[in-house]
mmCIF file of C-alpha atoms in Angstrom:
data_model
loop_
_atom_site.group_PDB
_atom_site.id
_atom_site.type_symbol
_atom_site.label_atom_id
_atom_site.label_comp_id
_atom_site.label_asym_id
_atom_site.label_seq_id
_atom_site.Cartn_x
_atom_site.Cartn_y
_atom_site.Cartn_z
ATOM 1 C CA PRO A 149 0.000 0.000 0.000
ATOM 2 C CA GLY A 150 1.065 3.566 -0.644
ATOM 3 C CA SER A 151 4.590 4.677 -1.530
ATOM 4 C CA ASP A 152 7.234 2.113 -2.487
ATOM 5 C CA ASP A 153 9.402 3.726 0.231
ATOM 6 C CA PHE A 154 7.356 1.796 2.811
ATOM 7 C CA CYS A 155 7.625 -1.624 1.189
ATOM 8 C CA GLY A 156 9.827 -3.148 3.936
ATOM 9 C CA SER A 157 6.909 -4.093 6.216
ATOM 10 C CA LEU A 158 4.974 -5.362 3.208
ATOM 11 C CA PHE A 159 7.732 -7.792 2.248
ATOM 12 C CA SER A 160 8.277 -9.029 5.800
ATOM 13 C CA ALA A 161 4.571 -9.934 5.914
ATOM 14 C CA PHE A 162 4.515 -11.387 2.383
ATOM 15 C CA LYS A 163 5.546 -14.864 3.465
ATOM 16 C CA VAL A 164 2.724 -15.290 6.003
ATOM 17 C CA GLY A 165 -0.244 -14.195 3.869
ATOM 18 C CA ASP A 166 -2.407 -16.737 2.037
ATOM 19 C CA VAL A 167 -3.353 -14.344 -0.748
ATOM 20 C CA GLY A 168 -2.177 -10.887 -1.855
ATOM 21 C CA VAL A 169 -4.370 -7.935 -2.811
ATOM 22 C CA MET A 170 -2.370 -6.020 -5.418
ATOM 23 C CA VAL A 171 -3.489 -2.397 -5.708
ATOM 24 C CA PHE A 172 -3.078 -0.486 -8.985
ATOM 25 C CA ASN A 173 -3.467 3.254 -9.472
ATOM 26 C CA ALA A 174 -6.008 3.741 -12.288
ATOM 27 C CA GLN A 175 -3.990 6.748 -13.512
ATOM 28 C CA ASN A 176 -0.667 4.910 -13.795
ATOM 29 C CA GLY A 177 -1.438 1.223 -14.418
ATOM 30 C CA TRP A 178 1.398 -1.280 -13.893
ATOM 31 C CA GLU A 179 4.302 0.517 -12.184
ATOM 32 C CA VAL A 180 7.840 -0.329 -11.003
ATOM 33 C CA GLY A 181 6.404 -1.184 -7.567
ATOM 34 C CA SER A 182 3.937 -3.559 -9.225
ATOM 35 C CA GLU A 183 6.842 -5.377 -10.864
ATOM 36 C CA ILE A 184 8.706 -5.747 -7.543
ATOM 37 C CA GLN A 185 5.602 -7.017 -5.739
ATOM 38 C CA ALA A 186 4.785 -9.423 -8.580
ATOM 39 C CA ARG A 187 8.313 -10.853 -8.331
ATOM 40 C CA TYR A 188 7.951 -11.435 -4.577
ATOM 41 C CA SER A 189 4.551 -13.079 -5.021
ATOM 42 C CA ARG A 190 6.006 -15.321 -7.754
ATOM 43 C CA GLU A 191 8.977 -16.390 -5.606
ATOM 44 C CA LEU A 192 6.667 -17.255 -2.701
ATOM 45 C CA SER A 193 3.814 -18.691 -4.873
ATOM 46 C CA LYS A 194 1.256 -16.233 -3.494
ATOM 47 C CA PRO A 195 -2.145 -16.000 -5.225
ATOM 48 C CA LEU A 196 -3.097 -12.441 -6.243
ATOM 49 C CA ILE A 197 -6.314 -10.409 -6.391
ATOM 50 C CA GLY A 198 -6.010 -7.189 -8.418
ATOM 51 C CA VAL A 199 -7.695 -3.954 -7.337
ATOM 52 C CA ILE A 200 -7.839 -0.941 -9.643
ATOM 53 C CA ASN A 201 -8.139 2.004 -7.254
ATOM 54 C CA GLN A 202 -8.547 5.793 -7.656
ATOM 55 C CA LEU A 203 -11.163 5.384 -10.383
ATOM 56 C CA ASP A 204 -12.530 8.749 -9.186
ATOM 57 C CA ALA A 205 -9.347 10.527 -10.370
ATOM 58 C CA GLU A 206 -9.404 13.004 -13.270
ATOM 59 C CA LYS A 207 -7.103 10.862 -15.437
ATOM 60 C CA ALA A 208 -8.427 7.443 -14.386
ATOM 61 C CA ASN A 209 -8.146 4.927 -17.228
ATOM 62 C CA PHE A 210 -9.571 1.498 -16.380
ATOM 63 C CA GLU A 211 -9.069 0.008 -19.850
ATOM 64 C CA GLY A 212 -5.471 1.284 -20.077
ATOM 65 C CA THR A 213 -4.694 -0.099 -16.620
ATOM 66 C CA VAL A 214 -6.125 -3.526 -17.520
ATOM 67 C CA GLU A 215 -4.044 -3.567 -20.722
ATOM 68 C CA SER A 216 -0.871 -2.701 -18.795
ATOM 69 C CA ILE A 217 -1.564 -5.538 -16.337
ATOM 70 C CA ARG A 218 -2.260 -7.931 -19.216
ATOM 71 C CA ALA A 219 1.047 -6.982 -20.866
ATOM 72 C CA ALA A 220 3.242 -7.145 -17.740
ATOM 73 C CA SER A 221 1.683 -9.726 -15.397
ATOM 74 C CA ARG A 222 2.607 -13.408 -15.579
ATOM 75 C CA VAL A 223 -0.715 -14.182 -13.864
ATOM 76 C CA LYS A 224 -3.648 -13.752 -16.266
ATOM 77 C CA PRO A 225 -5.985 -10.890 -15.263
ATOM 78 C CA VAL A 226 -9.731 -11.623 -15.445
ATOM 79 C CA ILE A 227 -12.266 -8.791 -15.079
ATOM 80 C CA VAL A 228 -14.817 -9.288 -12.282
ATOM 81 C CA GLN A 229 -15.902 -5.627 -12.192
ATOM 82 C CA TYR A 230 -15.670 -2.636 -14.518
ATOM 83 C CA PRO A 231 -16.601 1.033 -13.887
ATOM 84 C CA VAL A 232 -19.674 2.630 -15.431
ATOM 85 C CA ASN A 233 -18.587 6.249 -14.963
ATOM 86 C CA GLN A 234 -14.856 6.478 -14.181
ATOM 87 C CA GLY A 235 -13.489 9.948 -13.425
ATOM 88 C CA PRO A 236 -14.450 12.548 -10.769
ATOM 89 C CA GLY A 237 -18.109 11.373 -10.750
ATOM 90 C CA PHE A 238 -17.268 7.674 -10.266
ATOM 91 C CA ASN A 239 -19.910 6.005 -8.076
ATOM 92 C CA ALA A 240 -21.002 2.855 -9.936
ATOM 93 C CA PHE A 241 -19.592 -0.347 -11.368
ATOM 94 C CA ILE A 242 -20.921 -3.559 -12.913
ATOM 95 C CA ASP A 243 -20.019 -6.826 -11.214
ATOM 96 C CA VAL A 244 -20.003 -9.591 -13.842
ATOM 97 C CA LEU A 245 -19.721 -12.347 -11.215
ATOM 98 C CA MET A 246 -22.963 -11.238 -9.514
ATOM 99 C CA MET A 247 -24.363 -9.762 -12.784
ATOM 100 C CA LYS A 248 -25.488 -6.643 -10.911
ATOM 101 C CA LEU A 249 -24.842 -2.911 -11.065
ATOM 102 C CA TYR A 250 -23.680 -1.441 -7.745
ATOM 103 C CA ARG A 251 -24.284 2.285 -7.228
ATOM 104 C CA PHE A 252 -22.997 4.176 -4.193
ATOM 105 C CA LYS A 253 -25.143 6.862 -2.582
ATOM 106 C CA ASP A 254 -22.520 8.485 -0.337
ATOM 107 C CA GLU A 255 -18.873 8.228 0.706
ATOM 108 C CA ASN A 256 -19.569 5.764 3.540
ATOM 109 C CA GLY A 257 -19.968 2.676 1.352
ATOM 110 C CA THR A 258 -23.796 2.809 1.251
ATOM 111 C CA ARG A 259 -24.738 1.000 -1.950
ATOM 112 C CA GLU A 260 -27.757 -0.053 -3.938
ATOM 113 C CA GLU A 261 -27.911 -3.220 -6.040
ATOM 114 C CA LEU A 262 -29.550 -2.675 -9.443
ATOM 115 C CA ASP A 263 -30.185 -4.561 -12.655
ATOM 116 C CA ILE A 264 -27.616 -4.071 -15.410
ATOM 117 C CA PRO A 265 -28.830 -1.383 -17.860
ATOM 118 C CA ALA A 266 -29.661 -2.537 -21.398
ATOM 119 C CA GLU A 267 -26.780 -0.566 -22.964
ATOM 120 C CA GLU A 268 -24.245 -2.409 -20.757
ATOM 121 C CA MET A 269 -25.742 -5.895 -21.029
ATOM 122 C CA GLU A 270 -23.716 -7.007 -24.071
ATOM 123 C CA ARG A 271 -20.343 -6.124 -22.498
ATOM 124 C CA ALA A 272 -21.324 -7.586 -19.097
ATOM 125 C CA THR A 273 -22.523 -10.834 -20.696
ATOM 126 C CA GLU A 274 -19.290 -11.190 -22.685
ATOM 127 C CA LEU A 275 -17.138 -10.670 -19.562
ATOM 128 C CA ASN A 276 -19.352 -13.100 -17.619
ATOM 129 C CA ARG A 277 -18.808 -15.675 -20.399
ATOM 130 C CA GLU A 278 -15.027 -15.271 -19.997
ATOM 131 C CA LEU A 279 -15.407 -15.964 -16.267
ATOM 132 C CA VAL A 280 -17.519 -19.045 -16.960
ATOM 133 C CA GLU A 281 -15.025 -20.370 -19.528
ATOM 134 C CA MET A 282 -12.185 -19.887 -17.060
ATOM 135 C CA ALA A 283 -14.129 -21.948 -14.495
ATOM 136 C CA ALA A 284 -15.444 -24.507 -17.001
ATOM 137 C CA GLU A 285 -13.689 -27.554 -15.546
ATOM 138 C CA ASN A 286 -15.151 -26.925 -12.075
ATOM 139 C CA ASP A 287 -18.643 -26.889 -10.527
ATOM 140 C CA ASP A 288 -19.352 -23.168 -10.708
ATOM 141 C CA ILE A 289 -17.680 -19.787 -11.211
ATOM 142 C CA ARG A 290 -16.798 -19.351 -7.530
ATOM 143 C CA SER A 291 -15.075 -22.712 -7.091
ATOM 144 C CA GLY A 292 -13.362 -22.203 -10.458
ATOM 145 C CA LEU A 293 -12.099 -18.791 -9.354
ATOM 146 C CA LYS A 294 -10.914 -20.227 -6.026
ATOM 147 C CA ILE A 295 -8.949 -23.000 -7.780
ATOM 148 C CA GLY A 296 -7.608 -20.664 -10.483
ATOM 149 C CA LEU A 297 -6.583 -18.140 -7.805
ATOM 150 C CA SER A 298 -4.817 -20.690 -5.587
ATOM 151 C CA ARG A 299 -2.888 -22.087 -8.589
ATOM 152 C CA ARG A 300 -1.903 -18.531 -9.658
ATOM 153 C CA GLU A 301 -3.602 -19.077 -13.010
ATOM 154 C CA VAL A 302 -5.841 -15.999 -12.733
ATOM 155 C CA MET A 303 -5.868 -12.582 -11.039
ATOM 156 C CA PRO A 304 -9.486 -11.366 -10.577
ATOM 157 C CA LEU A 305 -9.750 -7.570 -11.087
ATOM 158 C CA PHE A 306 -11.940 -5.288 -8.947
ATOM 159 C CA CYS A 307 -12.907 -1.585 -9.035
ATOM 160 C CA THR A 308 -12.548 0.781 -6.075
ATOM 161 C CA SER A 309 -12.209 4.298 -4.820
ATOM 162 C CA GLY A 310 -10.618 3.823 -1.402
ATOM 163 C CA LYS A 311 -11.124 7.511 -0.599
ATOM 164 C CA ARG A 312 -14.898 7.313 -1.197
ATOM 165 C CA ASP A 313 -15.336 3.743 0.119
ATOM 166 C CA VAL A 314 -16.636 2.600 -3.263
ATOM 167 C CA GLY A 315 -16.237 -1.141 -3.858
ATOM 168 C CA THR A 316 -14.311 -2.008 -0.680
ATOM 169 C CA LYS A 317 -17.154 -4.005 0.907
ATOM 170 C CA ARG A 318 -17.671 -6.058 -2.272
ATOM 171 C CA LEU A 319 -13.915 -6.758 -2.382
ATOM 172 C CA MET A 320 -13.995 -7.948 1.255
ATOM 173 C CA GLU A 321 -16.998 -10.184 0.482
ATOM 174 C CA PHE A 322 -15.025 -11.791 -2.345
ATOM 175 C CA ILE A 323 -11.988 -12.347 -0.084
ATOM 176 C CA ILE A 324 -14.202 -14.020 2.550
ATOM 177 C CA ASN A 325 -16.242 -16.142 0.109
ATOM 178 C CA VAL A 326 -13.766 -17.012 -2.647
ATOM 179 C CA ALA A 327 -10.124 -16.302 -1.716
ATOM 180 C CA PRO A 328 -8.252 -19.476 -0.694
ATOM 181 C CA GLY A 329 -7.629 -19.878 3.049
ATOM 182 C CA PRO A 330 -4.858 -21.953 4.680
ATOM 183 C CA LEU A 331 -6.279 -25.295 3.454
ATOM 184 C CA LYS A 332 -6.629 -24.283 -0.213
ATOM 185 C CA ALA A 333 -3.743 -21.812 -0.594
ATOM 186 C CA PRO A 334 -0.298 -23.070 -1.725
ATOM 187 C CA LYS A 335 1.439 -24.900 1.140
ATOM 188 C CA PHE A 336 3.839 -22.950 3.333
ATOM 189 C CA LEU A 337 7.542 -23.542 2.616
ATOM 190 C CA SER A 338 10.072 -24.047 5.405
ATOM 191 C CA THR A 339 13.467 -22.306 5.262
ATOM 192 C CA GLU A 340 14.783 -25.552 3.709
ATOM 193 C CA GLY A 341 12.102 -25.363 1.019
ATOM 194 C CA GLU A 342 9.975 -28.226 2.383
ATOM 195 C CA GLU A 343 6.176 -27.958 2.155
ATOM 196 C CA ILE A 344 4.298 -27.754 5.469
ATOM 197 C CA ALA A 345 0.587 -28.561 5.200
ATOM 198 C CA ALA A 346 -1.913 -26.799 7.495
ATOM 199 C CA ASP A 347 -3.073 -29.496 9.932
ATOM 200 C CA GLN A 348 -4.092 -28.706 13.507
ATOM 201 C CA THR A 349 -3.593 -32.318 14.667
ATOM 202 C CA GLN A 350 0.160 -32.272 13.877
ATOM 203 C CA PRO A 351 2.999 -30.859 16.054
ATOM 204 C CA ALA A 352 3.067 -27.047 16.195
ATOM 205 C CA VAL A 353 5.099 -25.092 13.639
ATOM 206 C CA ALA A 354 5.144 -21.292 13.626
ATOM 207 C CA PHE A 355 7.017 -18.699 11.575
ATOM 208 C CA VAL A 356 8.164 -15.437 13.205
ATOM 209 C CA PHE A 357 8.029 -12.737 10.538
ATOM 210 C CA LYS A 358 8.660 -9.635 12.641
ATOM 211 C CA SER A 359 10.106 -8.709 16.054
ATOM 212 C CA GLN A 360 10.139 -5.361 17.790
ATOM 213 C CA ILE A 361 10.755 -3.837 21.215
ATOM 214 C CA GLU A 362 7.732 -2.031 22.674
ATOM 215 C CA PRO A 363 8.167 0.382 25.620
ATOM 216 C CA HIS A 364 6.618 -0.960 28.888
ATOM 217 C CA ILE A 365 6.019 -4.365 27.247
ATOM 218 C CA GLY A 366 9.379 -5.610 26.000
ATOM 219 C CA GLU A 367 10.043 -7.775 22.969
ATOM 220 C CA ILE A 368 7.071 -8.694 20.792
ATOM 221 C CA SER A 369 7.339 -11.340 18.091
ATOM 222 C CA TYR A 370 4.703 -11.510 15.372
ATOM 223 C CA LEU A 371 4.169 -15.046 14.155
ATOM 224 C CA ARG A 372 2.001 -17.103 11.886
ATOM 225 C CA VAL A 373 0.943 -20.538 13.126
ATOM 226 C CA ILE A 374 1.559 -22.795 10.126
ATOM 227 C CA ARG A 375 0.563 -26.130 11.661
ATOM 228 C CA GLY A 376 -0.784 -27.514 14.940
ATOM 229 C CA LYS A 377 -1.876 -25.416 17.922
ATOM 230 C CA LEU A 378 0.012 -22.895 20.003
ATOM 231 C CA THR A 379 -0.731 -22.430 23.722
ATOM 232 C CA GLU A 380 0.749 -20.209 26.418
ATOM 233 C CA GLY A 381 3.584 -21.910 28.299
ATOM 234 C CA MET A 382 4.460 -24.161 25.345
ATOM 235 C CA GLU A 383 8.134 -24.757 24.550
ATOM 236 C CA LEU A 384 9.193 -24.541 20.911
ATOM 237 C CA LEU A 385 12.504 -25.250 19.219
ATOM 238 C CA ASN A 386 14.055 -22.266 17.465
ATOM 239 C CA THR A 387 15.381 -23.931 14.303
ATOM 240 C CA ARG A 388 17.711 -20.999 13.585
ATOM 241 C CA THR A 389 19.565 -21.144 16.928
ATOM 242 C CA GLY A 390 18.787 -24.702 18.069
ATOM 243 C CA ASN A 391 17.553 -23.339 21.431
ATOM 244 C CA LYS A 392 14.221 -24.036 23.103
ATOM 245 C CA GLU A 393 12.017 -20.986 23.621
ATOM 246 C CA LYS A 394 8.979 -20.648 25.846
ATOM 247 C CA VAL A 395 5.830 -18.893 24.632
ATOM 248 C CA SER A 396 4.929 -16.639 27.587
ATOM 249 C CA GLN A 397 1.901 -14.643 26.407
ATOM 250 C CA LEU A 398 -0.204 -14.879 23.248
ATOM 251 C CA PHE A 399 -2.156 -12.017 21.699
ATOM 252 C CA ALA A 400 -4.279 -11.744 18.564
ATOM 253 C CA VAL A 401 -3.420 -8.471 16.846
ATOM 254 C CA ALA A 402 -5.951 -6.232 15.128
ATOM 255 C CA GLY A 403 -4.605 -5.132 11.749
#
């Protein structure tokens, strides 16, 4: 998110995410930062969802952005949503997965769900057909998208204006309903390159992706539980040092 100057925290968290949401600026399309992030996601086999943001900008160009992604990305982009009125008045898009038009009444994400207008039906139907073809070997579009996503065969594209809260709720719904979780996402790789499957009945394995010193608290380690269960008081082997370490307190972080 934001400036490439702040990419350090993004990359330290890259390894522990199941799926990445790759944000594109509708004015600039595929940028140098996009290339760097795509390389990291490729190295770590992370599925990607594409979000074309700032569609309310003066020079927003949805079609140009999609073309730049198509030309540069090694994961095939597939349009799930496209804007009806990009530019400063942007407040509506057509969702070809739901086959609905979403219009936003304010800047708090309040939306109404409408039928697709007749003049847009041909384009929406064609894009829906592309989605169906992509999912043809599976039961339905959603399961096809989930499988295609987890195999890094497709990158579904969504429309948003983060500033106006247009499209963010629909994106979150897709992440909850369709994006692959720990059981469907590519298996986690150990530092030796071995696959570790998510299985809560097996011995605990966790990956520490960030450590910091907090005043009045002390050292905090952020970790992702890859396998098994973690409980307070448990002793774990630090594979880097060969020492045993005790988990004193566990917290679930917000954000």
